[in-house]
Coordinates of C-alpha atoms in Angstrom, one line a residue:
M1 CA 38.0 -57.0 -35.3
S2 CA 38.0 -55.0 -38.5
I3 CA 35.3 -52.4 -38.8
D4 CA 34.1 -51.0 -42.1
W5 CA 33.2 -47.5 -41.0
K6 CA 31.6 -46.8 -44.4
N7 CA 28.7 -48.9 -43.2
L8 CA 28.1 -46.4 -40.4
D9 CA 28.0 -43.4 -42.8
V10 CA 24.7 -41.7 -41.9
T11 CA 24.5 -39.6 -45.1
G12 CA 21.4 -40.7 -47.0
M13 CA 20.7 -43.7 -44.8
G14 CA 17.1 -42.8 -44.3
Y15 CA 16.6 -42.2 -48.0
A16 CA 18.2 -45.4 -49.2
N17 CA 16.3 -48.2 -50.8
T18 CA 13.1 -46.2 -51.5
E19 CA 12.3 -48.7 -54.2
Y20 CA 10.5 -50.8 -51.5
I21 CA 8.1 -47.9 -51.1
Y22 CA 7.5 -46.8 -54.6
G23 CA 9.0 -49.5 -56.8
V24 CA 12.0 -49.3 -59.0
D25 CA 10.2 -47.1 -61.4
G26 CA 9.1 -44.6 -58.7
N27 CA 8.9 -41.2 -60.3
A28 CA 10.6 -38.0 -59.1
R29 CA 7.4 -36.6 -57.5
N30 CA 6.9 -39.7 -55.4
L31 CA 10.5 -39.7 -54.2
S32 CA 10.6 -36.0 -53.5
T33 CA 7.4 -36.2 -51.5
F34 CA 8.9 -38.9 -49.3
A35 CA 12.2 -37.0 -49.0
N36 CA 10.5 -33.8 -47.9
N37 CA 8.4 -35.5 -45.3
F38 CA 11.3 -37.5 -43.9
S39 CA 13.5 -34.4 -43.7
A40 CA 10.8 -32.5 -41.8
M41 CA 10.3 -35.4 -39.4
A42 CA 14.0 -36.0 -38.9
L43 CA 14.5 -32.3 -38.0
I44 CA 11.7 -32.5 -35.4
A45 CA 13.0 -35.8 -33.9
Q46 CA 16.6 -34.5 -33.6
N47 CA 15.4 -31.4 -31.8
R48 CA 13.6 -33.3 -29.0
F49 CA 16.6 -33.0 -26.5
K50 CA 19.1 -30.4 -25.9
W51 CA 22.6 -31.3 -24.5
E52 CA 24.9 -28.7 -23.0
S53 CA 28.5 -28.9 -21.7
E54 CA 31.6 -26.7 -21.4
V55 CA 34.0 -29.7 -21.1
I56 CA 32.8 -32.1 -23.8
K57 CA 33.7 -31.7 -27.5
P58 CA 32.4 -30.6 -29.9
Y59 CA 31.4 -27.6 -27.6
D60 CA 29.6 -25.5 -30.3
R61 CA 27.4 -28.3 -31.7
L62 CA 27.3 -30.9 -28.9
S63 CA 23.6 -31.3 -28.8
E64 CA 23.2 -31.4 -32.6
Y65 CA 26.0 -34.0 -32.9
I66 CA 24.8 -36.4 -30.1
E67 CA 21.2 -36.3 -31.4
M68 CA 22.3 -36.8 -35.0
L69 CA 24.3 -40.0 -34.1
L70 CA 21.4 -41.3 -31.9
F71 CA 18.9 -40.6 -34.7
W72 CA 20.9 -42.4 -37.4
L73 CA 23.0 -44.9 -35.5
G74 CA 21.1 -45.5 -32.3
Q75 CA 24.1 -45.0 -30.0
C76 CA 27.3 -43.0 -29.4
C77 CA 29.7 -42.7 -26.5
L78 CA 31.8 -40.2 -24.6
A79 CA 35.5 -41.1 -24.5
E80 CA 38.5 -39.2 -22.9
E81 CA 41.3 -38.5 -25.3
G82 CA 44.3 -36.5 -24.2
G83 CA 42.5 -35.3 -21.1
V84 CA 39.5 -34.0 -23.1
W85 CA 36.1 -35.8 -23.3
K86 CA 34.7 -36.1 -26.8
V87 CA 31.6 -37.5 -28.5
K88 CA 32.5 -40.5 -30.7
K89 CA 30.7 -42.8 -33.1
C90 CA 30.8 -46.3 -31.8
V91 CA 29.9 -50.0 -32.3
T92 CA 30.0 -52.7 -29.6
N93 CA 32.9 -55.0 -29.8
G94 CA 34.3 -58.1 -28.0
N95 CA 32.4 -60.6 -26.0
I96 CA 29.1 -59.9 -24.2
G97 CA 29.3 -59.8 -20.4
K98 CA 27.3 -61.9 -18.1
Y99 CA 24.6 -59.2 -17.8
G100 CA 24.3 -58.8 -21.5
L101 CA 26.4 -55.7 -21.8
P102 CA 29.3 -55.3 -24.3
T103 CA 32.8 -55.6 -23.0
K104 CA 34.4 -53.3 -25.5
F105 CA 33.6 -50.5 -28.0
T106 CA 35.3 -49.6 -31.2
T107 CA 35.0 -45.8 -31.7
C108 CA 36.0 -43.2 -34.3
D109 CA 35.4 -39.7 -35.4
Y110 CA 32.6 -38.8 -37.7
D111 CA 34.7 -39.3 -40.9
G112 CA 35.9 -42.7 -39.7
S113 CA 39.3 -41.6 -38.6
N114 CA 41.0 -42.0 -35.2
T115 CA 39.8 -45.5 -34.5
V116 CA 40.2 -46.6 -30.9
V117 CA 39.1 -49.6 -29.0
Y118 CA 37.9 -49.0 -25.4
N119 CA 36.8 -51.2 -22.6
Y120 CA 33.2 -50.8 -21.4
D121 CA 34.2 -49.0 -18.2
D122 CA 36.4 -46.5 -20.0
V123 CA 33.6 -44.8 -21.9
I124 CA 30.1 -43.3 -21.3
W125 CA 27.6 -45.1 -23.5
I126 CA 24.7 -43.0 -24.7
K127 CA 21.8 -45.0 -26.1
N128 CA 18.9 -43.8 -28.1
N129 CA 16.7 -46.4 -26.4
A130 CA 17.1 -49.7 -24.5
F131 CA 17.9 -51.6 -27.8
C132 CA 19.9 -48.8 -29.5
I133 CA 17.5 -48.7 -32.4
P134 CA 17.9 -45.6 -34.5
T135 CA 14.9 -43.3 -34.6
Y136 CA 15.0 -43.1 -38.4
A137 CA 14.1 -46.8 -38.7
W138 CA 10.7 -46.0 -37.1
L139 CA 10.1 -42.7 -38.8
R140 CA 10.5 -44.3 -42.3
K141 CA 7.2 -46.2 -41.7
Y142 CA 5.3 -43.0 -40.7
C143 CA 6.8 -41.0 -43.6
D144 CA 5.9 -43.8 -46.0
R145 CA 2.3 -43.7 -45.0
I146 CA 2.1 -39.9 -44.9
S147 CA 3.8 -39.6 -48.4
H148 CA 1.4 -42.3 -49.8
I149 CA -1.6 -40.3 -48.6
E150 CA -0.2 -37.1 -50.1
R151 CA 0.3 -38.7 -53.5
V152 CA -3.3 -40.1 -53.3
M153 CA -4.4 -36.5 -52.6
D154 CA -2.5 -35.3 -55.7
L155 CA -4.2 -37.9 -57.8
N156 CA -7.6 -37.0 -56.4
I157 CA -7.0 -33.3 -57.2
D158 CA -5.9 -34.2 -60.7
A159 CA -9.1 -36.3 -61.1
Q160 CA -11.1 -33.1 -60.3
K161 CA -9.1 -31.2 -62.9
T162 CA -9.6 -33.8 -65.6
P163 CA -12.6 -35.9 -64.7
Y164 CA -13.0 -37.4 -68.2
I165 CA -11.3 -39.7 -70.6
I166 CA -11.7 -38.8 -74.2
E167 CA -11.8 -41.4 -77.0
S168 CA -11.6 -39.9 -80.5
T169 CA -10.3 -40.5 -84.0
P170 CA -6.9 -39.0 -85.0
E171 CA -8.4 -36.4 -87.3
V172 CA -10.4 -34.6 -84.5
Q173 CA -7.8 -34.9 -81.7
L174 CA -6.5 -31.4 -82.4
S175 CA -10.1 -30.0 -82.3
V176 CA -10.7 -31.7 -79.0
K177 CA -7.5 -30.3 -77.5
N178 CA -8.5 -26.8 -78.7
V179 CA -11.9 -27.2 -76.9
F180 CA -10.2 -28.1 -73.6
K181 CA -7.7 -25.3 -74.1
K182 CA -10.6 -22.9 -74.3
I183 CA -12.2 -24.4 -71.2
K184 CA -9.0 -23.9 -69.3
E185 CA -8.8 -20.3 -70.6
M186 CA -12.4 -19.9 -69.3
S187 CA -13.8 -18.8 -72.6
E188 CA -17.4 -17.6 -72.3
V189 CA -18.5 -19.3 -75.5
I190 CA -17.1 -22.3 -77.4
F191 CA -18.4 -23.0 -81.0
L192 CA -18.3 -26.4 -82.5
N193 CA -19.1 -27.7 -86.0
A194 CA -22.7 -28.8 -86.1
N195 CA -22.4 -30.6 -89.5
K196 CA -22.5 -34.3 -89.6
G197 CA -19.1 -35.9 -89.2
G198 CA -17.9 -33.2 -86.7
I199 CA -16.5 -33.7 -83.2
R200 CA -19.9 -34.8 -81.8
D201 CA -19.9 -38.0 -84.0
K202 CA -16.3 -38.9 -83.5
V203 CA -15.8 -38.4 -79.8
K204 CA -16.8 -40.7 -76.9
V205 CA -16.5 -39.4 -73.3
L206 CA -15.9 -41.7 -70.3
N207 CA -16.9 -39.9 -67.1
L208 CA -14.6 -41.1 -64.2
N209 CA -17.0 -39.8 -61.6
A210 CA -14.1 -39.3 -59.1
P211 CA -15.4 -38.1 -55.7
Y212 CA -13.6 -35.3 -53.9
L213 CA -11.7 -36.9 -51.1
V214 CA -9.0 -34.4 -50.3
D215 CA -10.6 -33.2 -47.1
K216 CA -10.8 -36.8 -45.7
L217 CA -7.4 -37.7 -46.9
Y218 CA -5.9 -34.5 -45.3
A219 CA -7.6 -35.5 -42.0
Q220 CA -6.0 -39.0 -42.2
K221 CA -2.6 -37.4 -43.0
Q222 CA -2.9 -35.3 -39.9
N223 CA -3.7 -38.3 -37.8
E224 CA -0.6 -40.1 -39.2
F225 CA 1.6 -37.1 -38.6
N226 CA 0.2 -36.8 -35.0
D227 CA 0.9 -40.4 -34.4
A228 CA 4.5 -39.9 -35.5
L229 CA 4.9 -36.9 -33.2
N230 CA 3.4 -38.9 -30.3
F231 CA 5.8 -41.7 -30.9
I232 CA 8.8 -39.4 -30.6
G233 CA 7.3 -38.0 -27.4
I234 CA 5.6 -34.8 -28.6
N235 CA 2.1 -34.5 -27.2
T236 CA -0.6 -33.4 -29.7
I237 CA -3.5 -34.2 -27.4
D238 CA -4.1 -30.5 -26.6
E239 CA -5.0 -29.7 -30.2
K240 CA -7.8 -32.3 -30.3
K241 CA -8.7 -32.8 -26.6
E242 CA -12.1 -31.2 -27.0
R243 CA -13.0 -33.9 -29.5
L244 CA -12.0 -36.8 -27.3
I245 CA -13.8 -38.3 -24.3
T246 CA -11.8 -38.4 -21.0
G247 CA -10.7 -42.0 -21.4
E248 CA -9.4 -41.5 -25.0
A249 CA -7.5 -38.4 -24.0
E250 CA -5.9 -40.2 -21.0
I251 CA -4.9 -43.2 -23.1
S252 CA -3.4 -41.0 -25.8
E253 CA -1.4 -39.0 -23.3
E254 CA -0.2 -42.1 -21.5
F255 CA 1.1 -43.5 -24.8
T256 CA 3.0 -40.3 -25.6
D257 CA 4.5 -40.2 -22.1
S258 CA 5.6 -43.8 -22.5
C259 CA 7.3 -43.1 -25.8
D260 CA 8.9 -40.0 -24.4
D261 CA 10.3 -41.9 -21.5
M262 CA 11.6 -44.6 -23.8
F263 CA 14.0 -42.1 -25.3
Y264 CA 14.6 -40.0 -22.1
S265 CA 15.4 -42.8 -19.7
A266 CA 18.2 -44.1 -21.9
R267 CA 19.8 -40.7 -22.1
K268 CA 19.3 -40.2 -18.3
I269 CA 21.5 -43.2 -17.6
A270 CA 24.3 -41.6 -19.6
L271 CA 23.7 -38.4 -17.8
K272 CA 24.2 -40.1 -14.4
Q273 CA 27.4 -41.8 -15.6
A274 CA 28.8 -38.5 -16.8
E275 CA 28.1 -36.9 -13.4
K276 CA 30.1 -39.7 -11.7
R277 CA 32.9 -39.8 -14.3
I278 CA 33.4 -36.2 -15.4
G279 CA 31.7 -34.2 -12.6
K280 CA 28.4 -32.8 -11.4
G281 CA 26.9 -30.4 -14.0
A282 CA 29.5 -31.4 -16.6
L283 CA 26.7 -32.5 -18.9
K284 CA 23.1 -31.2 -18.9
L285 CA 20.0 -32.4 -20.7
T286 CA 16.8 -30.5 -21.4
I287 CA 13.7 -31.9 -23.1
N288 CA 12.4 -29.6 -25.8
E289 CA 8.6 -29.7 -25.4
N290 CA 5.7 -28.3 -27.4
P291 CA 4.7 -24.9 -26.0
M292 CA 1.7 -26.2 -24.0
R293 CA 3.8 -28.6 -22.0
R294 CA 7.3 -27.1 -22.1
G295 CA 7.2 -25.3 -18.7
Q296 CA 5.6 -28.2 -16.8
K297 CA 7.9 -30.9 -18.1
N298 CA 11.2 -29.1 -17.7
E299 CA 10.2 -27.9 -14.3
Q300 CA 9.8 -31.6 -13.3
L301 CA 13.1 -32.4 -15.1
H302 CA 15.2 -30.0 -13.1
D303 CA 13.3 -29.5 -9.8
T304 CA 12.2 -32.9 -8.6
P305 CA 14.5 -35.8 -7.5
E306 CA 12.7 -38.3 -9.9
K307 CA 13.4 -36.1 -13.0
S308 CA 16.6 -34.4 -11.9
A309 CA 19.1 -34.0 -14.7

């Protein structure tokens, strides 16, 4: 089977086809808003887990490399080459086994070089989740909504700055511009021509009456951002717990834990395989938590049999 590894190039994958968000004529400010939000969310998501090993390459950036591949591609694998275990990009290959697992993997280095086909039992398959869905595919939705709210906020702020539409004849447009210039410069007094035929008789003002909604929009943006963090397993309930009844707080925390386990459980399977194939302690995994839960979660991760890693 021939693999076009260019299709697995993660560079710019999350930023591609932004026309579906803003249209083909989307302006630079729209696109930069989305890019900034997506970059921030991607950095947070790729820092959720920390991998450590002294026997698996690349030693110096193992965690960064594994999580990058899982974020963008949804899967990667560990393969032994020349007596050294390495992290490899991979796609499933060959027939599907009787339990739905692939029988072969086609692997390569990040740049697409060193392509090798392995049997399923010869590699350690690391999945982002049960279906190997890349995290970026979900975060695009959240970033789309957050970016849209931010742009509406910008429009609402602009509406406060210029709450009127001015209709005038060409000969008085310069005078009207000078009036608004003086307003912007906060002139204490503005003098106009009181004679007939002046600005007063040639200007019509349309009041847009735009209400100030930035505070409400900001609150909605924070809700969307918190939902995105909860989805990748970062609990934000502590920040708003005092505003929630007990039932709401418990449901929110259960959802966050379920999402957290969706990513963790898939990684834990690879961790157990690495312990059998490479050796106990050859690969370690830590969950990077928000400060309020970090000690509790990692204590469970390392000290109890259910969460031992």
